[in-house]
Amino acid sequence: MDGLKIAVVGAGIAGLTAALALQRVGTDVLVLEQEQRPGGVLVTERPGGRWVVEGGPDSWLASDPELATLARELGVAERIIGQQAAGASRWDGRRLGPLAVGEAAKLLGFEVEGSDLRAGFQTFKTGMADIIEALVAALRPGTLRRAGVTAARPTAHGYRLSATGGSAIDVAGMVIALPLFAAARLLLGLDAAVAHSLQEVTYLPSLSVSLAYRREQIGTPLEGTGFLTAPQANDVVRACTFASLKFAGRAPGGHVLLRAFLAWGEGEARSLAHARLTSILKISGEPLWARVFHWPRAIPVYKPGHAERLAVVRERLAAFPPIALCGAGCDGPGVSACVRSARAAAQAVLSRG
Ligand SMILES: Cc1cc2nc3c(=O)[nH]c(=O)nc-3n(C[C@H](O)[C@H](O)[C@H](O)COP(=O)(O)OP(=O)(O)OC[C@H]3O[C@@H](n4cnc5c(N)ncnc54)[C@H](O)[C@@H]3O)c2cc1C
């Protein structure tokens, strides 16, 4: 594929990883991202340079080496830090009690091995965006272009992509690193059966509120990484991460950063989160500030038969000019799985060259 241009659509962690893998073997890559900010759902804010606030993922399972390997390749492995607190609690509606290892994952609906959980979680010193910033810095200048892709039509030499603003971009092949509802829209004109199949993956919303307090405002001694709410407690706060206990460097000395996960769409998120945490953690006074992150379609949910359906999709796409799909909707929702999926997609497109 030397000298041929490959488009990567979507600049989340999957798209940026795929772009880097293609660039490394001498391919001319163009990453097309509809938003101003690359990173997709991976977003870190650093208010005043003294806090680290995550709007998407806050960490990855240390037992999965994929993201750490990428960090090493990018020269940012020394920025990896492990969790500094262990264990979590369970809010039953009246009190906080200890939560057994594995019970947390079960309450959240994840299937995670106990041994994986015992290995703990890792993150980056100044947040998950560290890896996005390193990826963007490693790409050649001009690789990342702000454009939403609205359609892809096969041509004699690859694809003609229609982008927002009315431009057309000709490429030899493409890696689609989009949420699958967006990928389906893009591929509808190419293969309606593929588009239909991709829509089988639905996405759950996520609403989190990060709240900053002075340490003395919190009346309950905070222990572990946070708490999960038992379903029978029927609380609007489904879980809360004690962000500044879980990882170092999340809040300045003498302060606490909490991140509450709320049931979707229940009133004014900031005041609801503060009111419930006030009651559960015996907080006095108002938060210093709060930051709300809404993701209407955040976490993909795979139905039974997902892997088989995706294999059929990939088989059908093999009939077209080089094209590969990757990201959270395809091969696992975690950030490490996205990196693995992206590397495989880059490889798949290259193998067609
Ligand atoms: C709140 C939350 C918490 C999470 N917590 C964790 C965690 O702790 N650990 C973990 O491992 N995983 C976690 N995850 C999952 C993980 O973060 C995501 O699955 C992963 O980051 C998705 O990456 P991606 O590149 O596949 O997709 P995305 O990040 O969704 O990127 C897709 C990109 O495509 C762009 N795009 C969309 N349509 C178009 C178009 N038509 N043209 C051009 N660009 C387009 C979007 O703007 C976006 O930038 C969490 C996710 C969320 C939302």
mmCIF file of C-alpha atoms and ligand atoms in Angstrom:
data_model
loop_
_atom_site.group_PDB
_atom_site.id
_atom_site.type_symbol
_atom_site.label_atom_id
_atom_site.label_comp_id
_atom_site.label_asym_id
_atom_site.label_seq_id
_atom_site.Cartn_x
_atom_site.Cartn_y
_atom_site.Cartn_z
ATOM 1 C CA MET A 1 0.000 0.000 0.000
ATOM 2 C CA ASP A 2 3.065 2.232 -0.278
ATOM 3 C CA GLY A 3 2.092 5.620 -1.692
ATOM 4 C CA LEU A 4 -1.628 4.830 -1.633
ATOM 5 C CA LYS A 5 -3.860 6.841 0.631
ATOM 6 C CA ILE A 6 -5.892 5.040 3.274
ATOM 7 C CA ALA A 7 -8.612 6.896 5.158
ATOM 8 C CA VAL A 8 -9.275 6.168 8.791
ATOM 9 C CA VAL A 9 -12.748 7.374 9.715
ATOM 10 C CA GLY A 10 -13.057 8.331 13.375
ATOM 11 C CA ALA A 11 -10.289 9.567 15.697
ATOM 12 C CA GLY A 12 -11.165 7.730 18.889
ATOM 13 C CA ILE A 13 -8.484 5.507 20.389
ATOM 14 C CA ALA A 14 -9.237 2.854 17.744
ATOM 15 C CA GLY A 15 -8.937 5.186 14.751
ATOM 16 C CA LEU A 16 -5.748 6.844 15.988
ATOM 17 C CA THR A 17 -4.144 3.466 16.756
ATOM 18 C CA ALA A 18 -5.053 2.136 13.303
ATOM 19 C CA ALA A 19 -3.638 5.296 11.699
ATOM 20 C CA LEU A 20 -0.354 4.911 13.552
ATOM 21 C CA ALA A 21 -0.078 1.238 12.554
ATOM 22 C CA LEU A 22 -0.624 2.187 8.892
ATOM 23 C CA GLN A 23 1.815 5.111 9.046
ATOM 24 C CA ARG A 24 4.512 2.883 10.575
ATOM 25 C CA VAL A 25 4.637 0.726 7.426
ATOM 26 C CA GLY A 26 4.878 3.738 5.116
ATOM 27 C CA THR A 27 1.225 4.114 4.181
ATOM 28 C CA ASP A 28 -0.147 7.584 3.487
ATOM 29 C CA VAL A 29 -2.941 7.970 6.046
ATOM 30 C CA LEU A 30 -5.701 10.528 6.403
ATOM 31 C CA VAL A 31 -7.764 10.482 9.605
ATOM 32 C CA LEU A 32 -11.207 12.056 9.267
ATOM 33 C CA GLU A 33 -12.888 13.113 12.508
ATOM 34 C CA GLN A 34 -16.147 15.008 12.768
ATOM 35 C CA GLU A 35 -15.367 16.677 16.095
ATOM 36 C CA GLN A 36 -12.801 19.367 16.878
ATOM 37 C CA ARG A 37 -11.244 17.191 19.603
ATOM 38 C CA PRO A 38 -9.708 13.793 18.811
ATOM 39 C CA GLY A 39 -10.148 10.956 21.327
ATOM 40 C CA GLY A 40 -13.847 10.135 20.998
ATOM 41 C CA VAL A 41 -15.280 9.092 24.357
ATOM 42 C CA LEU A 42 -11.805 9.226 25.830
ATOM 43 C CA VAL A 43 -11.744 12.725 27.303
ATOM 44 C CA THR A 44 -9.750 14.215 30.173
ATOM 45 C CA GLU A 45 -10.113 17.727 31.546
ATOM 46 C CA ARG A 46 -7.490 19.294 33.798
ATOM 47 C CA PRO A 47 -9.093 22.298 35.532
ATOM 48 C CA GLY A 48 -6.424 24.776 36.599
ATOM 49 C CA GLY A 49 -3.791 22.127 35.857
ATOM 50 C CA ARG A 50 -4.364 20.775 39.393
ATOM 51 C CA TRP A 51 -7.197 18.279 38.847
ATOM 52 C CA VAL A 52 -7.609 15.347 36.472
ATOM 53 C CA VAL A 53 -11.233 14.782 35.515
ATOM 54 C CA GLU A 54 -12.219 11.886 33.271
ATOM 55 C CA GLY A 55 -15.352 12.121 31.146
ATOM 56 C CA GLY A 56 -15.052 8.636 29.647
ATOM 57 C CA PRO A 57 -12.835 5.738 30.725
ATOM 58 C CA ASP A 58 -10.635 6.326 33.756
ATOM 59 C CA SER A 59 -8.432 3.222 33.515
ATOM 60 C CA TRP A 60 -7.846 -0.210 32.018
ATOM 61 C CA LEU A 61 -7.357 -3.690 33.431
ATOM 62 C CA ALA A 62 -3.649 -4.125 34.199
ATOM 63 C CA SER A 63 -3.908 -7.802 33.208
ATOM 64 C CA ASP A 64 -4.451 -6.810 29.554
ATOM 65 C CA PRO A 65 -1.089 -5.581 28.208
ATOM 66 C CA GLU A 66 -2.338 -4.024 24.939
ATOM 67 C CA LEU A 67 -2.625 -0.389 26.017
ATOM 68 C CA ALA A 68 0.606 -0.496 28.011
ATOM 69 C CA THR A 69 2.367 -1.911 24.935
ATOM 70 C CA LEU A 70 1.049 0.983 22.846
ATOM 71 C CA ALA A 71 2.229 3.434 25.522
ATOM 72 C CA ARG A 72 5.697 1.851 25.395
ATOM 73 C CA GLU A 73 5.802 2.162 21.608
ATOM 74 C CA LEU A 74 4.877 5.831 21.920
ATOM 75 C CA GLY A 75 7.514 6.488 24.591
ATOM 76 C CA VAL A 76 4.978 7.314 27.310
ATOM 77 C CA ALA A 77 5.121 4.096 29.366
ATOM 78 C CA GLU A 78 6.669 6.014 32.287
ATOM 79 C CA ARG A 79 3.369 7.918 32.530
ATOM 80 C CA ILE A 80 1.492 4.730 33.523
ATOM 81 C CA ILE A 81 0.413 4.557 37.166
ATOM 82 C CA GLY A 82 -1.384 1.811 39.076
ATOM 83 C CA GLN A 83 -4.347 2.217 41.398
ATOM 84 C CA GLN A 84 -3.391 3.314 44.896
ATOM 85 C CA ALA A 85 -6.557 2.114 46.659
ATOM 86 C CA ALA A 86 -8.146 -1.323 46.575
ATOM 87 C CA GLY A 87 -11.605 -2.663 47.276
ATOM 88 C CA ALA A 88 -15.006 -1.063 46.903
ATOM 89 C CA SER A 89 -18.182 -0.731 48.963
ATOM 90 C CA ARG A 90 -21.829 -1.463 48.372
ATOM 91 C CA TRP A 91 -24.600 1.032 49.177
ATOM 92 C CA ASP A 92 -27.728 -0.880 50.142
ATOM 93 C CA GLY A 93 -29.893 2.199 50.639
ATOM 94 C CA ARG A 94 -29.023 2.564 54.322
ATOM 95 C CA ARG A 95 -25.323 1.955 54.792
ATOM 96 C CA LEU A 96 -22.028 1.306 52.985
ATOM 97 C CA GLY A 97 -20.680 -2.222 53.404
ATOM 98 C CA PRO A 98 -17.774 -4.166 51.862
ATOM 99 C CA LEU A 99 -18.132 -5.558 48.334
ATOM 100 C CA ALA A 100 -16.498 -8.886 47.421
ATOM 101 C CA VAL A 101 -13.994 -8.978 44.518
ATOM 102 C CA GLY A 102 -15.985 -9.739 41.373
ATOM 103 C CA GLU A 103 -19.284 -8.562 42.851
ATOM 104 C CA ALA A 104 -18.620 -5.063 41.490
ATOM 105 C CA ALA A 105 -18.255 -6.366 37.931
ATOM 106 C CA LYS A 106 -21.410 -8.455 38.358
ATOM 107 C CA LEU A 107 -23.401 -5.444 39.570
ATOM 108 C CA LEU A 108 -22.184 -3.473 36.552
ATOM 109 C CA GLY A 109 -23.050 -6.335 34.208
ATOM 110 C CA PHE A 110 -19.450 -7.058 33.091
ATOM 111 C CA GLU A 111 -17.893 -10.454 32.753
ATOM 112 C CA VAL A 112 -14.410 -10.139 34.231
ATOM 113 C CA GLU A 113 -12.224 -12.890 35.666
ATOM 114 C CA GLY A 114 -11.450 -12.557 39.381
ATOM 115 C CA SER A 115 -7.708 -12.872 38.644
ATOM 116 C CA ASP A 116 -7.960 -9.936 36.187
ATOM 117 C CA LEU A 117 -9.648 -7.807 38.838
ATOM 118 C CA ARG A 118 -7.056 -8.715 41.454
ATOM 119 C CA ALA A 119 -4.307 -7.426 39.102
ATOM 120 C CA GLY A 120 -6.044 -4.026 39.388
ATOM 121 C CA PHE A 121 -6.357 -1.078 37.049
ATOM 122 C CA GLN A 122 -3.884 1.281 35.448
ATOM 123 C CA THR A 123 -4.125 4.785 34.064
ATOM 124 C CA PHE A 124 -1.889 7.686 33.047
ATOM 125 C CA LYS A 125 -0.404 10.339 35.324
ATOM 126 C CA THR A 126 -2.407 13.211 33.862
ATOM 127 C CA GLY A 127 -5.335 11.168 32.634
ATOM 128 C CA MET A 128 -6.410 8.875 29.845
ATOM 129 C CA ALA A 129 -5.977 11.672 27.296
ATOM 130 C CA ASP A 130 -2.199 11.238 27.736
ATOM 131 C CA ILE A 131 -2.360 8.350 25.247
ATOM 132 C CA ILE A 132 -4.481 10.346 22.783
ATOM 133 C CA GLU A 133 -2.035 13.256 22.938
ATOM 134 C CA ALA A 134 0.878 10.847 22.351
ATOM 135 C CA LEU A 135 -0.907 9.223 19.396
ATOM 136 C CA VAL A 136 -1.719 12.579 17.781
ATOM 137 C CA ALA A 137 1.883 13.757 18.295
ATOM 138 C CA ALA A 138 3.190 10.588 16.614
ATOM 139 C CA LEU A 139 1.109 11.104 13.465
ATOM 140 C CA ARG A 140 2.614 13.162 10.651
ATOM 141 C CA PRO A 141 1.413 16.780 10.569
ATOM 142 C CA GLY A 142 -1.707 17.084 8.431
ATOM 143 C CA THR A 143 -2.811 13.477 9.020
ATOM 144 C CA LEU A 144 -5.775 14.485 11.165
ATOM 145 C CA ARG A 145 -8.485 16.424 9.356
ATOM 146 C CA ARG A 146 -11.735 17.717 10.803
ATOM 147 C CA ALA A 147 -14.486 16.276 8.598
ATOM 148 C CA GLY A 148 -17.489 14.080 9.187
ATOM 149 C CA VAL A 149 -17.810 11.342 6.575
ATOM 150 C CA THR A 150 -21.387 10.982 5.331
ATOM 151 C CA ALA A 151 -21.089 8.342 2.593
ATOM 152 C CA ALA A 152 -18.617 5.974 0.938
ATOM 153 C CA ARG A 153 -18.961 4.867 -2.677
ATOM 154 C CA PRO A 154 -16.675 2.249 -4.262
ATOM 155 C CA THR A 155 -14.699 3.428 -7.300
ATOM 156 C CA ALA A 156 -12.318 1.695 -9.716
ATOM 157 C CA HIS A 157 -9.403 2.478 -7.387
ATOM 158 C CA GLY A 158 -10.928 2.412 -3.915
ATOM 159 C CA TYR A 159 -13.564 4.725 -2.457
ATOM 160 C CA ARG A 160 -14.915 8.203 -2.918
ATOM 161 C CA LEU A 161 -15.837 9.571 0.505
ATOM 162 C CA SER A 162 -18.337 12.367 0.914
ATOM 163 C CA ALA A 163 -17.436 14.635 3.795
ATOM 164 C CA THR A 164 -19.327 17.342 5.641
ATOM 165 C CA GLY A 165 -18.874 20.677 3.889
ATOM 166 C CA GLY A 166 -19.462 19.012 0.527
ATOM 167 C CA SER A 167 -15.920 17.804 -0.207
ATOM 168 C CA ALA A 168 -15.138 14.456 -1.858
ATOM 169 C CA ILE A 169 -12.026 12.493 -0.920
ATOM 170 C CA ASP A 170 -10.636 9.653 -3.027
ATOM 171 C CA VAL A 171 -8.780 6.923 -1.167
ATOM 172 C CA ALA A 172 -7.482 3.438 -1.950
ATOM 173 C CA GLY A 173 -9.011 1.893 1.146
ATOM 174 C CA MET A 174 -10.422 2.697 4.551
ATOM 175 C CA VAL A 175 -10.558 1.708 8.176
ATOM 176 C CA ILE A 176 -13.874 2.507 9.805
ATOM 177 C CA ALA A 177 -13.348 3.221 13.506
ATOM 178 C CA LEU A 178 -16.802 4.530 14.364
ATOM 179 C CA PRO A 179 -19.561 3.555 16.760
ATOM 180 C CA LEU A 180 -21.528 0.996 14.756
ATOM 181 C CA PHE A 181 -24.686 3.125 14.401
ATOM 182 C CA ALA A 182 -22.469 5.694 12.589
ATOM 183 C CA ALA A 183 -20.678 2.982 10.593
ATOM 184 C CA ALA A 184 -24.066 1.614 9.522
ATOM 185 C CA ARG A 185 -25.117 5.019 8.145
ATOM 186 C CA LEU A 186 -21.860 5.234 6.215
ATOM 187 C CA LEU A 187 -22.141 1.749 4.740
ATOM 188 C CA LEU A 188 -25.831 1.816 3.887
ATOM 189 C CA GLY A 189 -25.174 2.686 0.238
ATOM 190 C CA LEU A 190 -22.431 0.042 0.012
ATOM 191 C CA ASP A 191 -24.196 -3.001 1.434
ATOM 192 C CA ALA A 192 -27.584 -2.643 3.127
ATOM 193 C CA ALA A 193 -27.294 -6.096 4.760
ATOM 194 C CA VAL A 194 -24.023 -5.070 6.402
ATOM 195 C CA ALA A 195 -25.574 -1.808 7.638
ATOM 196 C CA HIS A 196 -28.547 -3.709 9.028
ATOM 197 C CA SER A 197 -26.301 -6.210 10.823
ATOM 198 C CA LEU A 198 -24.221 -3.439 12.433
ATOM 199 C CA GLN A 199 -27.377 -1.906 13.888
ATOM 200 C CA GLU A 200 -27.846 -5.054 15.982
ATOM 201 C CA VAL A 201 -25.302 -3.565 18.395
ATOM 202 C CA THR A 202 -27.115 -1.071 20.593
ATOM 203 C CA TYR A 203 -25.459 1.499 22.868
ATOM 204 C CA LEU A 204 -26.287 2.243 26.504
ATOM 205 C CA PRO A 205 -26.152 5.847 27.696
ATOM 206 C CA SER A 206 -23.821 7.084 30.404
ATOM 207 C CA LEU A 207 -24.184 10.102 32.673
ATOM 208 C CA SER A 208 -21.460 10.959 35.146
ATOM 209 C CA VAL A 209 -20.937 13.951 37.410
ATOM 210 C CA SER A 210 -17.497 14.767 38.788
ATOM 211 C CA LEU A 211 -17.643 16.833 41.977
ATOM 212 C CA ALA A 212 -14.810 18.562 43.814
ATOM 213 C CA TYR A 213 -14.791 19.080 47.601
ATOM 214 C CA ARG A 214 -12.398 20.064 50.335
ATOM 215 C CA ARG A 215 -11.470 16.968 52.358
ATOM 216 C CA GLU A 216 -13.050 18.295 55.559
ATOM 217 C CA GLN A 217 -16.437 18.545 53.818
ATOM 218 C CA ILE A 218 -16.709 14.735 53.641
ATOM 219 C CA GLY A 219 -18.085 13.365 56.913
ATOM 220 C CA THR A 220 -17.706 9.648 56.114
ATOM 221 C CA PRO A 221 -14.151 8.257 56.015
ATOM 222 C CA LEU A 222 -13.616 7.281 52.360
ATOM 223 C CA GLU A 223 -12.173 3.820 51.822
ATOM 224 C CA GLY A 224 -11.266 1.956 48.633
ATOM 225 C CA THR A 225 -12.051 3.041 45.094
ATOM 226 C CA GLY A 226 -15.736 3.894 45.569
ATOM 227 C CA PHE A 227 -19.121 2.282 45.967
ATOM 228 C CA LEU A 228 -21.781 0.585 43.891
ATOM 229 C CA THR A 229 -25.466 0.813 44.635
ATOM 230 C CA ALA A 230 -27.393 -2.419 45.120
ATOM 231 C CA PRO A 231 -30.298 -2.600 42.601
ATOM 232 C CA GLN A 232 -32.878 -2.902 45.414
ATOM 233 C CA ALA A 233 -31.715 0.481 46.800
ATOM 234 C CA ASN A 234 -33.123 1.993 43.599
ATOM 235 C CA ASP A 235 -30.924 5.081 43.946
ATOM 236 C CA VAL A 236 -30.387 7.609 41.143
ATOM 237 C CA VAL A 237 -26.647 7.300 41.898
ATOM 238 C CA ARG A 238 -25.728 3.873 40.520
ATOM 239 C CA ALA A 239 -22.066 4.066 41.456
ATOM 240 C CA CYS A 240 -19.469 6.505 42.685
ATOM 241 C CA THR A 241 -15.717 6.446 42.104
ATOM 242 C CA PHE A 242 -13.527 8.073 44.727
ATOM 243 C CA ALA A 243 -11.355 9.328 41.859
ATOM 244 C CA SER A 244 -8.696 11.008 44.000
ATOM 245 C CA LEU A 245 -8.314 7.911 46.189
ATOM 246 C CA LYS A 246 -8.253 5.457 43.287
ATOM 247 C CA PHE A 247 -5.393 7.189 41.439
ATOM 248 C CA ALA A 248 -2.744 9.706 42.489
ATOM 249 C CA GLY A 249 -2.740 13.238 41.106
ATOM 250 C CA ARG A 250 -6.506 13.584 40.550
ATOM 251 C CA ALA A 251 -6.983 16.397 43.090
ATOM 252 C CA PRO A 252 -4.702 18.908 44.821
ATOM 253 C CA GLY A 253 -3.694 18.208 48.445
ATOM 254 C CA GLY A 254 -6.529 18.529 50.985
ATOM 255 C CA HIS A 255 -9.197 18.016 48.302
ATOM 256 C CA VAL A 256 -11.331 15.123 47.091
ATOM 257 C CA LEU A 257 -12.637 14.361 43.603
ATOM 258 C CA LEU A 258 -15.719 12.129 43.397
ATOM 259 C CA ARG A 259 -17.356 10.813 40.222
ATOM 260 C CA ALA A 260 -20.984 9.774 40.473
ATOM 261 C CA PHE A 261 -22.629 7.653 37.766
ATOM 262 C CA LEU A 262 -26.334 8.397 37.494
ATOM 263 C CA ALA A 263 -29.328 6.637 36.071
ATOM 264 C CA TRP A 264 -29.936 8.247 32.695
ATOM 265 C CA GLY A 265 -32.128 11.307 32.285
ATOM 266 C CA GLU A 266 -33.360 11.891 35.821
ATOM 267 C CA GLY A 267 -33.512 15.658 36.294
ATOM 268 C CA GLU A 268 -30.676 18.076 36.913
ATOM 269 C CA ALA A 269 -27.607 15.871 37.159
ATOM 270 C CA ARG A 270 -25.281 18.133 39.141
ATOM 271 C CA SER A 271 -27.660 18.930 42.001
ATOM 272 C CA LEU A 272 -29.033 15.369 42.088
ATOM 273 C CA ALA A 273 -25.536 13.891 42.352
ATOM 274 C CA HIS A 274 -24.522 16.350 45.080
ATOM 275 C CA ALA A 275 -27.755 15.796 47.039
ATOM 276 C CA ARG A 276 -27.424 11.997 46.989
ATOM 277 C CA LEU A 277 -23.693 12.039 47.823
ATOM 278 C CA THR A 278 -24.409 14.505 50.638
ATOM 279 C CA SER A 279 -26.751 11.961 52.152
ATOM 280 C CA ILE A 280 -24.619 8.850 51.505
ATOM 281 C CA LEU A 281 -21.208 10.312 52.419
ATOM 282 C CA LYS A 282 -22.359 12.941 54.958
ATOM 283 C CA ILE A 283 -21.033 15.884 52.952
ATOM 284 C CA SER A 284 -21.361 19.409 54.293
ATOM 285 C CA GLY A 285 -21.649 22.484 52.081
ATOM 286 C CA GLU A 286 -21.587 22.823 48.308
ATOM 287 C CA PRO A 287 -19.100 21.325 45.838
ATOM 288 C CA LEU A 288 -16.274 23.644 44.758
ATOM 289 C CA TRP A 289 -17.281 22.838 41.190
ATOM 290 C CA ALA A 290 -18.919 20.031 39.242
ATOM 291 C CA ARG A 291 -18.558 18.733 35.701
ATOM 292 C CA VAL A 292 -21.245 16.695 33.935
ATOM 293 C CA PHE A 293 -20.553 14.277 31.067
ATOM 294 C CA HIS A 294 -23.512 12.981 29.037
ATOM 295 C CA TRP A 295 -22.949 10.215 26.525
ATOM 296 C CA PRO A 296 -26.337 9.360 24.969
ATOM 297 C CA ARG A 297 -24.858 6.324 23.217
ATOM 298 C CA ALA A 298 -21.808 5.272 25.210
ATOM 299 C CA ILE A 299 -21.310 1.574 25.810
ATOM 300 C CA PRO A 300 -22.010 -1.048 23.122
ATOM 301 C CA VAL A 301 -24.139 -4.028 24.058
ATOM 302 C CA TYR A 302 -23.507 -7.193 22.075
ATOM 303 C CA LYS A 303 -26.451 -9.490 21.502
ATOM 304 C CA PRO A 304 -25.992 -13.273 21.360
ATOM 305 C CA GLY A 305 -24.385 -14.235 18.034
ATOM 306 C CA HIS A 306 -22.410 -10.947 17.802
ATOM 307 C CA ALA A 307 -19.090 -12.568 16.846
ATOM 308 C CA GLU A 308 -20.737 -14.685 14.138
ATOM 309 C CA ARG A 309 -22.636 -11.680 12.732
ATOM 310 C CA LEU A 310 -19.447 -9.627 12.660
ATOM 311 C CA ALA A 311 -17.590 -12.449 10.879
ATOM 312 C CA VAL A 312 -20.282 -12.449 8.176
ATOM 313 C CA VAL A 313 -20.035 -8.645 7.884
ATOM 314 C CA ARG A 314 -16.270 -8.864 7.462
ATOM 315 C CA GLU A 315 -16.670 -11.600 4.850
ATOM 316 C CA ARG A 316 -19.140 -9.480 2.878
ATOM 317 C CA LEU A 317 -16.850 -6.438 3.061
ATOM 318 C CA ALA A 318 -14.025 -8.510 1.547
ATOM 319 C CA ALA A 319 -15.865 -8.218 -1.789
ATOM 320 C CA PHE A 320 -15.218 -4.442 -1.818
ATOM 321 C CA PRO A 321 -11.972 -2.445 -2.144
ATOM 322 C CA PRO A 322 -9.830 -2.684 1.047
ATOM 323 C CA ILE A 323 -12.001 -1.890 4.037
ATOM 324 C CA ALA A 324 -11.925 -2.914 7.699
ATOM 325 C CA LEU A 325 -14.034 -2.195 10.766
ATOM 326 C CA CYS A 326 -12.701 -1.741 14.282
ATOM 327 C CA GLY A 327 -13.449 -0.211 17.660
ATOM 328 C CA ALA A 328 -15.662 -0.702 20.655
ATOM 329 C CA GLY A 329 -18.669 -1.961 18.706
ATOM 330 C CA CYS A 330 -16.683 -4.804 17.141
ATOM 331 C CA ASP A 331 -14.186 -6.688 19.260
ATOM 332 C CA GLY A 332 -14.801 -5.683 22.874
ATOM 333 C CA PRO A 333 -15.696 -2.356 24.529
ATOM 334 C CA GLY A 334 -12.601 -1.821 26.721
ATOM 335 C CA VAL A 335 -9.810 0.502 25.608
ATOM 336 C CA SER A 336 -7.270 -2.336 25.324
ATOM 337 C CA ALA A 337 -9.678 -4.335 23.159
ATOM 338 C CA CYS A 338 -10.111 -1.245 20.944
ATOM 339 C CA VAL A 339 -6.336 -1.005 20.472
ATOM 340 C CA ARG A 340 -6.160 -4.698 19.547
ATOM 341 C CA SER A 341 -9.106 -4.344 17.180
ATOM 342 C CA ALA A 342 -7.490 -1.313 15.496
ATOM 343 C CA ARG A 343 -4.162 -3.029 14.935
ATOM 344 C CA ALA A 344 -5.963 -6.011 13.357
ATOM 345 C CA ALA A 345 -7.994 -3.680 11.101
ATOM 346 C CA ALA A 346 -4.842 -1.918 9.875
ATOM 347 C CA GLN A 347 -3.323 -5.323 9.169
ATOM 348 C CA ALA A 348 -6.450 -6.468 7.335
ATOM 349 C CA VAL A 349 -6.404 -3.435 5.016
ATOM 350 C CA LEU A 350 -2.662 -3.815 4.385
ATOM 351 C CA SER A 351 -3.063 -7.477 3.530
ATOM 352 C CA ARG A 352 -5.378 -6.470 0.677
ATOM 353 C CA GLY A 353 -2.786 -4.160 -0.884
HETATM 354 C C1 LIG B 1 -18.374 6.847 30.258
HETATM 355 C C2 LIG B 1 -17.491 5.738 29.751
HETATM 356 C C3 LIG B 1 -16.659 5.069 30.633
HETATM 357 C C4 LIG B 1 -15.829 4.040 30.173
HETATM 358 N N1 LIG B 1 -14.983 3.435 31.056
HETATM 359 C C5 LIG B 1 -14.063 2.548 30.581
HETATM 360 C C6 LIG B 1 -13.006 2.101 31.425
HETATM 361 O O1 LIG B 1 -12.879 2.542 32.579
HETATM 362 N N2 LIG B 1 -12.111 1.209 30.904
HETATM 363 C C7 LIG B 1 -12.183 0.774 29.606
HETATM 364 O O2 LIG B 1 -11.329 -0.027 29.191
HETATM 365 N N3 LIG B 1 -13.156 1.211 28.772
HETATM 366 C C8 LIG B 1 -14.082 2.094 29.222
HETATM 367 N N4 LIG B 1 -15.030 2.602 28.384
HETATM 368 C C9 LIG B 1 -15.077 2.109 27.000
HETATM 369 C C10 LIG B 1 -14.032 2.736 26.097
HETATM 370 O O3 LIG B 1 -13.664 4.021 26.564
HETATM 371 C C11 LIG B 1 -14.568 2.915 24.687
HETATM 372 O O4 LIG B 1 -15.174 1.731 24.261
HETATM 373 C C12 LIG B 1 -13.465 3.285 23.676
HETATM 374 O O5 LIG B 1 -12.747 4.424 24.114
HETATM 375 C C13 LIG B 1 -14.109 3.513 22.314
HETATM 376 O O6 LIG B 1 -13.127 3.899 21.380
HETATM 377 P P1 LIG B 1 -13.445 3.915 19.834
HETATM 378 O O7 LIG B 1 -12.257 4.521 19.153
HETATM 379 O O8 LIG B 1 -13.901 2.586 19.371
HETATM 380 O O9 LIG B 1 -14.746 4.848 19.639
HETATM 381 P P2 LIG B 1 -15.051 6.362 20.003
HETATM 382 O O10 LIG B 1 -14.269 6.828 21.153
HETATM 383 O O11 LIG B 1 -16.541 6.448 20.054
HETATM 384 O O12 LIG B 1 -14.530 7.166 18.711
HETATM 385 C C14 LIG B 1 -15.244 7.260 17.516
HETATM 386 C C15 LIG B 1 -14.936 8.605 16.847
HETATM 387 O O13 LIG B 1 -15.638 8.668 15.599
HETATM 388 C C16 LIG B 1 -16.096 10.004 15.412
HETATM 389 N N5 LIG B 1 -17.170 9.974 14.417
HETATM 390 C C17 LIG B 1 -18.442 9.516 14.561
HETATM 391 N N6 LIG B 1 -19.104 9.602 13.389
HETATM 392 C C18 LIG B 1 -18.233 10.119 12.473
HETATM 393 C C19 LIG B 1 -18.306 10.400 11.082
HETATM 394 N N7 LIG B 1 -19.422 10.187 10.376
HETATM 395 N N8 LIG B 1 -17.213 10.904 10.460
HETATM 396 C C20 LIG B 1 -16.066 11.132 11.152
HETATM 397 N N9 LIG B 1 -15.927 10.869 12.480
HETATM 398 C C21 LIG B 1 -16.994 10.361 13.129
HETATM 399 C C22 LIG B 1 -16.538 10.413 16.814
HETATM 400 O O14 LIG B 1 -16.621 11.817 16.914
HETATM 401 C C23 LIG B 1 -15.427 9.810 17.664
HETATM 402 O O15 LIG B 1 -14.348 10.712 17.843
HETATM 403 C C24 LIG B 1 -15.864 3.647 28.798
HETATM 404 C C25 LIG B 1 -16.694 4.325 27.913
HETATM 405 C C26 LIG B 1 -17.498 5.381 28.369
HETATM 406 C C27 LIG B 1 -18.351 6.136 27.384
#
